[in-house]
Amino acid sequence: MNNKQAGNEFEREFCEMLSKDGFWAHFMGGSKNGQPADIIAVRNERSYLIDAKDCKNDRFVLSRIEDNQHMAMRKWELCGNNQGLFALKTSKGVYMLTYGIVQVLEMADIKSLNMQSIEKYCIPYDRWEATLNDM
């Protein structure tokens, strides 16, 4: 399986995971014009713009975030929504990375995250999802 196929598989898998956890989740993949994110999810009157990234070798290179994704995530938040998110699939599970943290990392000239950095800056999916129940 090539990188594109693995990425597409994770996007669908993650959308299904969200649905099983009570989100209305819409997979936006396959757009001919490209899309700024993979999934819009809604639960408890809160909406989430999520881009799913399959992190081979447990590394997320920040340059994988495209300009249109940066613009969309900024606009998403300016419209009153929660921060955009990246769902990172690693060998240790899925981790959620907020767009705000991405901005801080880029200002600090950090180019990529290894597994240790992912664990430091991201929230494991299960913990992220559980905190939403408190809102």
PDB file of C-alpha atoms in Angstrom:
ATOM      1  CA  MET A   1       0.000   0.000   0.000  1.00  0.00           C
ATOM      2  CA  ASN A   2       1.448   3.383  -0.963  1.00  0.00           C
ATOM      3  CA  ASN A   3       1.374   6.516   1.241  1.00  0.00           C
ATOM      4  CA  LYS A   4      -1.689   7.995  -0.491  1.00  0.00           C
ATOM      5  CA  GLN A   5      -3.671   4.779  -0.072  1.00  0.00           C
ATOM      6  CA  ALA A   6      -2.658   4.496   3.595  1.00  0.00           C
ATOM      7  CA  GLY A   7      -3.667   8.109   4.170  1.00  0.00           C
ATOM      8  CA  ASN A   8      -7.037   7.637   2.483  1.00  0.00           C
ATOM      9  CA  GLU A   9      -7.665   4.500   4.523  1.00  0.00           C
ATOM     10  CA  PHE A  10      -6.916   6.331   7.783  1.00  0.00           C
ATOM     11  CA  GLU A  11      -9.187   9.248   6.823  1.00  0.00           C
ATOM     12  CA  ARG A  12     -12.128   6.885   6.388  1.00  0.00           C
ATOM     13  CA  GLU A  13     -11.184   4.840   9.460  1.00  0.00           C
ATOM     14  CA  PHE A  14     -11.005   7.973  11.607  1.00  0.00           C
ATOM     15  CA  CYS A  15     -14.345   9.251  10.320  1.00  0.00           C
ATOM     16  CA  GLU A  16     -15.910   5.923  11.312  1.00  0.00           C
ATOM     17  CA  MET A  17     -14.237   6.134  14.747  1.00  0.00           C
ATOM     18  CA  LEU A  18     -15.799   9.556  15.297  1.00  0.00           C
ATOM     19  CA  SER A  19     -19.217   8.271  14.228  1.00  0.00           C
ATOM     20  CA  LYS A  20     -18.994   5.359  16.670  1.00  0.00           C
ATOM     21  CA  ASP A  21     -18.193   7.872  19.418  1.00  0.00           C
ATOM     22  CA  GLY A  22     -21.387   9.818  18.803  1.00  0.00           C
ATOM     23  CA  PHE A  23     -20.222  12.470  16.356  1.00  0.00           C
ATOM     24  CA  TRP A  24     -21.984  13.380  13.168  1.00  0.00           C
ATOM     25  CA  ALA A  25     -18.933  13.057  10.941  1.00  0.00           C
ATOM     26  CA  HIS A  26     -18.674  13.902   7.261  1.00  0.00           C
ATOM     27  CA  PHE A  27     -15.685  12.742   5.212  1.00  0.00           C
ATOM     28  CA  MET A  28     -14.816  15.360   2.595  1.00  0.00           C
ATOM     29  CA  GLY A  29     -12.162  13.340   0.772  1.00  0.00           C
ATOM     30  CA  GLY A  30     -12.105  12.858  -2.938  1.00  0.00           C
ATOM     31  CA  SER A  31     -12.818  16.458  -3.863  1.00  0.00           C
ATOM     32  CA  LYS A  32     -11.480  17.179  -7.339  1.00  0.00           C
ATOM     33  CA  ASN A  33     -10.405  20.674  -6.288  1.00  0.00           C
ATOM     34  CA  GLY A  34      -8.760  19.556  -3.065  1.00  0.00           C
ATOM     35  CA  GLN A  35     -10.133  20.331   0.337  1.00  0.00           C
ATOM     36  CA  PRO A  36      -8.696  22.175   3.336  1.00  0.00           C
ATOM     37  CA  ALA A  37      -9.434  19.264   5.685  1.00  0.00           C
ATOM     38  CA  ASP A  38     -10.687  15.705   5.601  1.00  0.00           C
ATOM     39  CA  ILE A  39     -13.536  15.672   8.102  1.00  0.00           C
ATOM     40  CA  ILE A  40     -16.118  17.945   9.671  1.00  0.00           C
ATOM     41  CA  ALA A  41     -17.448  16.461  12.906  1.00  0.00           C
ATOM     42  CA  VAL A  42     -20.188  17.750  15.195  1.00  0.00           C
ATOM     43  CA  ARG A  43     -21.248  16.653  18.663  1.00  0.00           C
ATOM     44  CA  ASN A  44     -23.004  18.480  21.497  1.00  0.00           C
ATOM     45  CA  GLU A  45     -23.462  21.618  19.384  1.00  0.00           C
ATOM     46  CA  ARG A  46     -19.707  21.928  18.761  1.00  0.00           C
ATOM     47  CA  SER A  47     -18.079  21.542  15.376  1.00  0.00           C
ATOM     48  CA  TYR A  48     -14.588  20.316  14.537  1.00  0.00           C
ATOM     49  CA  LEU A  49     -12.541  20.682  11.358  1.00  0.00           C
ATOM     50  CA  ILE A  50     -10.115  17.761  11.247  1.00  0.00           C
ATOM     51  CA  ASP A  51      -7.345  16.744   8.880  1.00  0.00           C
ATOM     52  CA  ALA A  52      -6.216  13.137   9.292  1.00  0.00           C
ATOM     53  CA  LYS A  53      -2.528  12.334   8.847  1.00  0.00           C
ATOM     54  CA  ASP A  54      -1.061   8.841   8.738  1.00  0.00           C
ATOM     55  CA  CYS A  55       2.352   9.295  10.382  1.00  0.00           C
ATOM     56  CA  LYS A  56       4.640   6.644   9.003  1.00  0.00           C
ATOM     57  CA  ASN A  57       7.679   6.050  11.217  1.00  0.00           C
ATOM     58  CA  ASP A  58       5.891   7.999  13.984  1.00  0.00           C
ATOM     59  CA  ARG A  59       6.923  11.361  12.532  1.00  0.00           C
ATOM     60  CA  PHE A  60       4.743  14.295  11.515  1.00  0.00           C
ATOM     61  CA  VAL A  61       6.449  16.800   9.238  1.00  0.00           C
ATOM     62  CA  LEU A  62       4.745  20.185   9.595  1.00  0.00           C
ATOM     63  CA  SER A  63       5.386  21.045   5.940  1.00  0.00           C
ATOM     64  CA  ARG A  64       2.697  18.453   5.121  1.00  0.00           C
ATOM     65  CA  ILE A  65       0.201  21.142   6.127  1.00  0.00           C
ATOM     66  CA  GLU A  66      -0.715  22.926   2.910  1.00  0.00           C
ATOM     67  CA  ASP A  67      -1.304  26.679   2.562  1.00  0.00           C
ATOM     68  CA  ASN A  68      -5.026  26.180   1.946  1.00  0.00           C
ATOM     69  CA  GLN A  69      -5.220  24.188   5.177  1.00  0.00           C
ATOM     70  CA  HIS A  70      -3.562  26.998   7.132  1.00  0.00           C
ATOM     71  CA  MET A  71      -6.002  29.527   5.672  1.00  0.00           C
ATOM     72  CA  ALA A  72      -9.049  27.328   6.268  1.00  0.00           C
ATOM     73  CA  MET A  73      -8.135  26.552   9.860  1.00  0.00           C
ATOM     74  CA  ARG A  74      -7.615  30.234  10.656  1.00  0.00           C
ATOM     75  CA  LYS A  75     -10.928  31.155   9.004  1.00  0.00           C
ATOM     76  CA  TRP A  76     -12.720  28.250  10.737  1.00  0.00           C
ATOM     77  CA  GLU A  77     -11.735  29.632  14.131  1.00  0.00           C
ATOM     78  CA  LEU A  78     -12.493  33.252  13.158  1.00  0.00           C
ATOM     79  CA  CYS A  79     -16.045  32.101  12.342  1.00  0.00           C
ATOM     80  CA  GLY A  80     -16.514  31.112  15.987  1.00  0.00           C
ATOM     81  CA  ASN A  81     -15.684  27.410  15.799  1.00  0.00           C
ATOM     82  CA  ASN A  82     -13.231  25.378  17.856  1.00  0.00           C
ATOM     83  CA  GLN A  83      -9.605  25.294  16.711  1.00  0.00           C
ATOM     84  CA  GLY A  84      -8.904  23.097  13.717  1.00  0.00           C
ATOM     85  CA  LEU A  85      -7.345  19.747  14.514  1.00  0.00           C
ATOM     86  CA  PHE A  86      -4.978  17.207  13.050  1.00  0.00           C
ATOM     87  CA  ALA A  87      -5.588  13.548  13.874  1.00  0.00           C
ATOM     88  CA  LEU A  88      -2.182  11.847  13.776  1.00  0.00           C
ATOM     89  CA  LYS A  89      -2.117   8.073  13.379  1.00  0.00           C
ATOM     90  CA  THR A  90       0.973   6.603  15.034  1.00  0.00           C
ATOM     91  CA  SER A  91       2.086   3.165  16.121  1.00  0.00           C
ATOM     92  CA  LYS A  92       0.886   4.088  19.631  1.00  0.00           C
ATOM     93  CA  GLY A  93      -2.577   5.191  18.537  1.00  0.00           C
ATOM     94  CA  VAL A  94      -4.251   8.366  17.328  1.00  0.00           C
ATOM     95  CA  TYR A  95      -3.231  11.732  18.765  1.00  0.00           C
ATOM     96  CA  MET A  96      -5.036  15.061  18.361  1.00  0.00           C
ATOM     97  CA  LEU A  97      -2.987  18.164  17.560  1.00  0.00           C
ATOM     98  CA  THR A  98      -4.661  21.576  17.706  1.00  0.00           C
ATOM     99  CA  TYR A  99      -3.965  24.150  15.048  1.00  0.00           C
ATOM    100  CA  GLY A 100      -2.964  26.596  17.799  1.00  0.00           C
ATOM    101  CA  ILE A 101      -0.119  24.285  18.835  1.00  0.00           C
ATOM    102  CA  VAL A 102       0.907  23.971  15.168  1.00  0.00           C
ATOM    103  CA  GLN A 103       1.224  27.765  15.002  1.00  0.00           C
ATOM    104  CA  VAL A 104       3.354  27.847  18.165  1.00  0.00           C
ATOM    105  CA  LEU A 105       5.603  25.060  16.845  1.00  0.00           C
ATOM    106  CA  GLU A 106       6.086  26.868  13.544  1.00  0.00           C
ATOM    107  CA  MET A 107       6.942  30.141  15.324  1.00  0.00           C
ATOM    108  CA  ALA A 108       9.545  28.169  17.291  1.00  0.00           C
ATOM    109  CA  ASP A 109      10.938  26.931  13.934  1.00  0.00           C
ATOM    110  CA  ILE A 110      10.120  23.297  14.758  1.00  0.00           C
ATOM    111  CA  LYS A 111       9.892  21.416  11.455  1.00  0.00           C
ATOM    112  CA  SER A 112       8.638  18.004  12.551  1.00  0.00           C
ATOM    113  CA  LEU A 113       7.433  15.993  15.498  1.00  0.00           C
ATOM    114  CA  ASN A 114       8.841  12.593  16.444  1.00  0.00           C
ATOM    115  CA  MET A 115       6.917  10.237  18.748  1.00  0.00           C
ATOM    116  CA  GLN A 116       8.313  11.866  21.876  1.00  0.00           C
ATOM    117  CA  SER A 117       7.192  15.298  20.623  1.00  0.00           C
ATOM    118  CA  ILE A 118       3.804  13.949  19.544  1.00  0.00           C
ATOM    119  CA  GLU A 119       3.260  12.656  23.083  1.00  0.00           C
ATOM    120  CA  LYS A 120       4.363  16.039  24.473  1.00  0.00           C
ATOM    121  CA  TYR A 121       2.289  18.360  22.259  1.00  0.00           C
ATOM    122  CA  CYS A 122      -0.720  16.223  21.339  1.00  0.00           C
ATOM    123  CA  ILE A 123      -3.600  14.634  23.210  1.00  0.00           C
ATOM    124  CA  PRO A 124      -4.364  10.922  22.809  1.00  0.00           C
ATOM    125  CA  TYR A 125      -7.677  10.571  20.968  1.00  0.00           C
ATOM    126  CA  ASP A 126      -9.406   8.738  23.834  1.00  0.00           C
ATOM    127  CA  ARG A 127      -8.491  11.485  26.303  1.00  0.00           C
ATOM    128  CA  TRP A 128      -9.500  14.236  23.832  1.00  0.00           C
ATOM    129  CA  GLU A 129     -12.849  12.582  23.142  1.00  0.00           C
ATOM    130  CA  ALA A 130     -13.519  12.055  26.871  1.00  0.00           C
ATOM    131  CA  THR A 131     -12.878  15.734  27.671  1.00  0.00           C
ATOM    132  CA  LEU A 132     -15.606  16.716  25.202  1.00  0.00           C
ATOM    133  CA  ASN A 133     -18.142  14.972  27.422  1.00  0.00           C
ATOM    134  CA  ASP A 134     -17.400  17.553  30.130  1.00  0.00           C
ATOM    135  CA  MET A 135     -18.372  20.444  27.867  1.00  0.00           C
TER     136      MET A 135
END
